[in-house]
């Protein structure tokens, strides 16, 4: 394993989904197909939602603006936490885990709340794993954390005129659910470092995990041996038909 290998939260979530996907990101990234337009649109939407969330913290500070090197982002984060202001994209590393919080919000004299912003309308299990890695990393790096929240789209909000960020979002305290996942993090990071260090790609068969929780970027590579019409397409066609009939 390269000495500088670190596992960002997006790679950690990839690793939870599939060892093979994780291995490709670190050992053969060029072989992963480029992001298609549909997935890029989802990323762009997430970015727009994130910008609306920042408006709720008008005195917030951008940590990574104009900085590309991840070590410099960490150094800048350590510097800015002294200001006790909301921080956007503050980054910390611990135990080879690397995480950047959408929003780190100061509470009282020395504590912080983590706020993760999502463009979905509800909390998903994968969001809790995301926050668990953030908690593990920030607390390991020395931050005194109080709670973590997931800020998602409020599906009751009806826009009238300009978007009102206060009404656009619903915020849920997910601290207890995230704490339940914390004991797994150290073991998961160790397992992922072992996968990354393997000389050969792990042999992982295709299955439901290829689209759960995300459509995997390697699908067209791993699934290419299947004929165009196969049991899986039949399964999905039946499922779609059932859905349409019920609806
Ligand atoms: S397509 Fe499936 S088997 Fe292949 S890397 Fe992705 S999740 Fe793993």
CSV table of C-alpha atoms and ligand atoms in Angstrom, one decimal:
chain,number,residue,atom,x,y,z
A,1,UNK,CA,0.0,0.0,0.0
A,2,UNK,CA,1.3,3.5,-0.8
A,3,UNK,CA,2.2,5.4,2.4
A,4,UNK,CA,-0.1,8.3,1.4
A,5,UNK,CA,-3.2,6.2,0.9
A,6,UNK,CA,-6.2,7.8,2.6
A,7,UNK,CA,-9.8,6.9,2.3
A,8,UNK,CA,-12.1,9.8,1.7
A,9,UNK,CA,-15.8,9.5,2.6
A,10,UNK,CA,-16.9,9.0,-1.0
A,11,UNK,CA,-14.4,6.1,-1.3
A,12,UNK,CA,-15.4,4.7,2.1
A,13,UNK,CA,-19.0,4.6,0.8
A,14,UNK,CA,-17.8,2.9,-2.4
A,15,UNK,CA,-15.9,0.4,-0.2
A,16,UNK,CA,-19.0,-0.4,1.7
A,17,UNK,CA,-20.9,-1.1,-1.5
A,18,UNK,CA,-18.2,-3.3,-3.2
A,19,UNK,CA,-14.6,-4.3,-2.7
A,20,UNK,CA,-14.0,-4.5,-6.4
A,21,UNK,CA,-15.2,-0.9,-7.0
A,22,UNK,CA,-12.9,0.3,-4.2
A,23,UNK,CA,-9.9,-1.6,-5.6
A,24,UNK,CA,-10.4,-0.1,-9.1
A,25,UNK,CA,-10.5,3.5,-7.7
A,26,UNK,CA,-7.1,3.0,-6.1
A,27,UNK,CA,-5.4,0.6,-8.6
A,28,UNK,CA,-6.9,1.1,-12.0
A,29,UNK,CA,-8.9,4.3,-12.0
A,30,UNK,CA,-8.4,4.8,-15.7
A,31,UNK,CA,-10.5,1.7,-16.4
A,32,UNK,CA,-13.6,3.2,-14.6
A,33,UNK,CA,-16.0,4.6,-17.2
A,34,UNK,CA,-16.4,8.4,-17.1
A,35,UNK,CA,-19.4,9.8,-15.3
A,36,UNK,CA,-22.4,10.0,-17.7
A,37,UNK,CA,-24.6,13.1,-18.1
A,38,UNK,CA,-27.4,11.7,-15.9
A,39,UNK,CA,-25.1,11.2,-12.9
A,40,UNK,CA,-23.3,14.5,-13.5
A,41,UNK,CA,-26.8,16.2,-13.4
A,42,UNK,CA,-27.3,14.6,-10.0
A,43,UNK,CA,-23.9,15.8,-8.7
A,44,UNK,CA,-24.7,19.3,-10.0
A,45,UNK,CA,-28.1,19.3,-8.3
A,46,UNK,CA,-26.4,18.3,-5.0
A,47,UNK,CA,-24.0,21.2,-5.4
A,48,UNK,CA,-26.9,23.7,-6.0
A,49,UNK,CA,-28.7,22.4,-2.9
A,50,UNK,CA,-25.5,22.7,-0.9
A,51,UNK,CA,-25.2,26.4,-1.9
A,52,UNK,CA,-28.7,27.1,-0.6
A,53,UNK,CA,-27.8,25.4,2.7
A,54,UNK,CA,-24.8,27.7,3.1
A,55,UNK,CA,-27.2,30.7,3.0
A,56,UNK,CA,-28.5,29.6,6.4
A,57,UNK,CA,-25.0,30.3,7.8
A,58,UNK,CA,-24.2,33.8,6.6
A,59,UNK,CA,-21.1,34.2,8.6
A,60,UNK,CA,-19.7,30.8,7.4
A,61,UNK,CA,-16.2,30.5,6.1
A,62,UNK,CA,-15.2,28.5,3.0
A,63,UNK,CA,-12.2,26.4,3.9
A,64,UNK,CA,-11.1,24.8,0.6
A,65,UNK,CA,-11.7,27.7,-1.8
A,66,UNK,CA,-8.8,27.9,-4.2
A,67,UNK,CA,-6.8,25.1,-2.4
A,68,UNK,CA,-6.3,21.9,-4.3
A,69,UNK,CA,-3.8,20.0,-2.1
A,70,UNK,CA,-5.7,18.0,0.6
A,71,UNK,CA,-2.9,18.5,3.2
A,72,UNK,CA,-3.2,22.3,2.8
A,73,UNK,CA,-7.0,22.0,3.2
A,74,UNK,CA,-6.4,20.1,6.5
A,75,UNK,CA,-3.9,22.8,7.7
A,76,UNK,CA,-6.3,25.6,6.7
A,77,UNK,CA,-9.2,23.8,8.6
A,78,UNK,CA,-7.0,23.6,11.7
A,79,UNK,CA,-6.3,27.3,11.4
A,80,UNK,CA,-10.0,28.3,10.8
A,81,UNK,CA,-11.5,26.3,13.7
A,82,UNK,CA,-9.9,28.9,16.0
A,83,UNK,CA,-12.4,31.5,14.7
A,84,UNK,CA,-15.4,29.6,16.0
A,85,UNK,CA,-17.5,30.3,12.9
A,86,UNK,CA,-19.4,27.9,10.7
A,87,UNK,CA,-17.0,26.2,8.4
A,88,UNK,CA,-17.9,24.8,4.9
A,89,UNK,CA,-15.9,21.8,3.7
A,90,UNK,CA,-13.5,21.7,6.7
A,91,UNK,CA,-11.3,18.6,6.3
A,92,UNK,CA,-9.7,16.3,8.8
A,93,UNK,CA,-7.8,13.1,8.7
A,94,UNK,CA,-7.5,10.3,11.2
A,95,UNK,CA,-6.5,6.6,10.9
A,96,UNK,CA,-6.2,7.1,7.1
A,97,UNK,CA,-9.8,8.2,7.0
A,98,UNK,CA,-10.3,11.7,5.4
A,99,UNK,CA,-13.6,13.6,5.6
A,100,UNK,CA,-14.9,17.0,4.7
A,101,UNK,CA,-18.1,18.2,6.4
A,102,UNK,CA,-20.6,20.1,4.4
A,103,UNK,CA,-21.0,22.4,7.4
A,104,UNK,CA,-19.2,22.3,10.8
A,105,UNK,CA,-21.2,24.5,13.2
A,106,UNK,CA,-19.7,25.8,16.4
A,107,UNK,CA,-21.7,25.2,19.6
A,108,UNK,CA,-20.9,26.9,22.9
A,109,UNK,CA,-17.3,27.6,23.7
A,110,UNK,CA,-15.6,24.5,22.2
A,111,UNK,CA,-18.0,22.0,20.7
A,112,UNK,CA,-19.1,21.5,17.1
A,113,UNK,CA,-22.1,20.0,15.3
A,114,UNK,CA,-21.7,18.2,12.0
A,115,UNK,CA,-24.3,19.1,9.4
A,116,UNK,CA,-24.5,17.0,6.2
A,117,UNK,CA,-26.6,18.4,3.4
A,118,UNK,CA,-28.5,16.1,1.0
A,119,UNK,CA,-30.7,16.7,-2.0
A,120,UNK,CA,-33.0,13.8,-1.1
A,121,UNK,CA,-36.2,14.2,0.9
A,122,UNK,CA,-35.4,11.8,3.7
A,123,UNK,CA,-32.5,10.3,5.7
A,124,UNK,CA,-31.1,7.2,4.0
A,125,UNK,CA,-28.9,4.5,5.7
A,126,UNK,CA,-26.0,5.4,3.5
A,127,UNK,CA,-26.1,9.0,4.8
A,128,UNK,CA,-25.6,7.6,8.4
A,129,UNK,CA,-22.5,5.7,7.3
A,130,UNK,CA,-21.2,8.9,5.7
A,131,UNK,CA,-21.8,10.8,9.0
A,132,UNK,CA,-20.3,8.0,11.0
A,133,UNK,CA,-17.0,8.3,9.1
A,134,UNK,CA,-17.1,12.0,9.6
A,135,UNK,CA,-17.6,11.7,13.3
A,136,UNK,CA,-14.8,9.1,13.6
A,137,UNK,CA,-12.4,11.3,11.7
A,138,UNK,CA,-13.1,14.6,13.3
A,139,UNK,CA,-13.2,13.3,16.9
A,140,UNK,CA,-10.0,11.3,16.2
A,141,UNK,CA,-8.4,14.5,14.9
A,142,UNK,CA,-9.3,16.2,18.2
A,143,UNK,CA,-12.6,18.0,17.7
A,144,UNK,CA,-15.1,18.0,20.5
A,145,UNK,CA,-18.3,17.0,18.8
A,146,UNK,CA,-21.8,17.4,20.2
A,147,UNK,CA,-24.3,16.2,17.6
A,148,UNK,CA,-24.7,15.4,13.9
A,149,UNK,CA,-27.6,16.5,11.8
A,150,UNK,CA,-28.8,15.6,8.3
A,151,UNK,CA,-30.3,18.5,6.4
A,152,UNK,CA,-32.5,17.3,3.5
A,153,UNK,CA,-35.1,18.8,1.3
A,154,UNK,CA,-38.5,19.5,3.0
A,155,UNK,CA,-41.0,17.8,0.8
A,156,UNK,CA,-43.8,20.0,2.2
A,157,UNK,CA,-42.2,23.2,0.9
A,158,UNK,CA,-44.0,24.9,-1.9
A,159,UNK,CA,-41.9,27.6,-3.6
A,160,UNK,CA,-43.4,31.0,-4.1
A,161,UNK,CA,-41.0,33.4,-5.7
A,162,UNK,CA,-37.4,33.1,-4.7
A,163,UNK,CA,-36.3,29.9,-2.9
A,164,UNK,CA,-36.4,30.3,0.8
A,165,UNK,CA,-33.6,28.3,2.3
A,166,UNK,CA,-35.3,28.3,5.7
A,167,UNK,CA,-38.3,26.5,4.3
A,168,UNK,CA,-36.4,24.5,1.7
A,169,UNK,CA,-34.7,22.2,4.3
A,170,UNK,CA,-35.8,19.9,7.0
A,171,UNK,CA,-33.2,19.0,9.6
A,172,UNK,CA,-33.0,15.8,11.6
A,173,UNK,CA,-30.8,15.0,14.5
A,174,UNK,CA,-29.3,11.6,13.7
A,175,UNK,CA,-26.7,11.5,16.4
A,176,UNK,CA,-28.0,8.3,18.1
A,177,UNK,CA,-28.3,6.4,14.8
A,178,UNK,CA,-24.8,7.4,13.8
A,179,UNK,CA,-23.3,6.4,17.2
A,180,UNK,CA,-24.5,2.9,16.6
A,181,UNK,CA,-22.3,2.7,13.5
A,182,UNK,CA,-19.2,4.1,15.1
A,183,UNK,CA,-17.8,0.8,16.4
A,184,UNK,CA,-17.6,-0.5,12.8
A,185,UNK,CA,-15.5,2.3,11.4
A,186,UNK,CA,-12.0,1.2,12.5
A,187,UNK,CA,-12.5,-2.3,11.3
A,188,UNK,CA,-14.0,-1.2,8.0
A,189,UNK,CA,-11.1,1.2,7.3
A,190,UNK,CA,-8.6,-1.6,8.0
A,191,UNK,CA,-10.5,-4.0,5.7
A,192,UNK,CA,-10.6,-1.4,3.0
A,193,UNK,CA,-6.8,-0.7,3.3
A,194,UNK,CA,-6.3,-4.4,2.9
A,195,UNK,CA,-8.5,-4.5,-0.2
A,196,UNK,CA,-6.6,-1.6,-1.8
A,197,UNK,CA,-3.3,-3.3,-1.1
A,198,UNK,CA,-4.3,-6.5,-3.0
A,199,UNK,CA,-2.2,-7.1,-6.1
A,200,UNK,CA,-5.2,-8.5,-8.0
A,201,UNK,CA,-8.7,-7.2,-8.4
A,202,UNK,CA,-11.1,-8.9,-5.8
A,203,UNK,CA,-13.4,-11.4,-7.3
A,204,UNK,CA,-16.8,-10.0,-6.6
A,205,UNK,CA,-19.8,-11.4,-8.6
A,206,UNK,CA,-22.4,-9.0,-9.9
A,207,UNK,CA,-25.6,-8.7,-7.9
A,208,UNK,CA,-28.2,-6.4,-6.3
A,209,UNK,CA,-25.3,-4.4,-4.6
A,210,UNK,CA,-24.4,-3.1,-8.1
A,211,UNK,CA,-27.2,-0.6,-7.8
A,212,UNK,CA,-27.6,-0.3,-4.1
A,213,UNK,CA,-27.2,2.2,-2.6
A,214,UNK,CA,-25.8,3.8,-5.8
A,215,UNK,CA,-25.7,2.8,-9.5
A,216,UNK,CA,-22.1,1.6,-9.7
A,217,UNK,CA,-19.7,3.4,-12.1
A,218,UNK,CA,-18.3,-0.1,-13.1
A,219,UNK,CA,-21.6,-1.5,-14.2
A,220,UNK,CA,-20.9,-1.4,-17.9
A,221,UNK,CA,-17.6,-3.2,-17.3
A,222,UNK,CA,-18.7,-5.9,-14.9
A,223,UNK,CA,-22.0,-6.6,-16.6
A,224,UNK,CA,-20.8,-6.6,-20.2
A,225,UNK,CA,-20.6,-10.4,-20.4
A,226,UNK,CA,-24.4,-10.6,-20.2
A,227,UNK,CA,-26.6,-10.6,-23.4
A,228,UNK,CA,-28.8,-7.6,-23.9
A,229,UNK,CA,-31.9,-9.5,-22.8
A,230,UNK,CA,-31.1,-11.6,-19.7
A,231,UNK,CA,-32.8,-12.7,-16.5
A,232,UNK,CA,-32.0,-9.5,-14.8
A,233,UNK,CA,-33.5,-7.3,-17.5
A,234,UNK,CA,-36.6,-9.6,-17.4
A,235,UNK,CA,-36.8,-9.1,-13.6
A,236,UNK,CA,-36.6,-5.3,-13.9
A,237,UNK,CA,-39.1,-5.3,-16.7
A,238,UNK,CA,-41.6,-7.3,-14.6
A,239,UNK,CA,-40.9,-5.1,-11.6
A,240,UNK,CA,-41.6,-2.0,-13.7
A,241,UNK,CA,-44.8,-3.5,-15.2
A,242,UNK,CA,-46.0,-4.3,-11.7
A,243,UNK,CA,-45.3,-0.8,-10.5
A,244,UNK,CA,-47.2,0.7,-13.4
A,245,UNK,CA,-50.2,-1.5,-12.9
A,246,UNK,CA,-50.4,-0.7,-9.2
A,247,UNK,CA,-49.9,3.0,-9.9
B,1,LIG,S1,-20.7,-3.4,-11.0
B,1,LIG,FE1,-21.1,-4.6,-9.2
B,1,LIG,S2,-19.5,-6.1,-9.0
B,1,LIG,FE2,-18.8,-4.5,-10.5
B,1,LIG,S3,-17.6,-3.1,-9.2
B,1,LIG,FE3,-19.7,-2.3,-9.3
B,1,LIG,S4,-20.8,-3.1,-7.5
B,1,LIG,FE4,-18.9,-4.3,-7.8
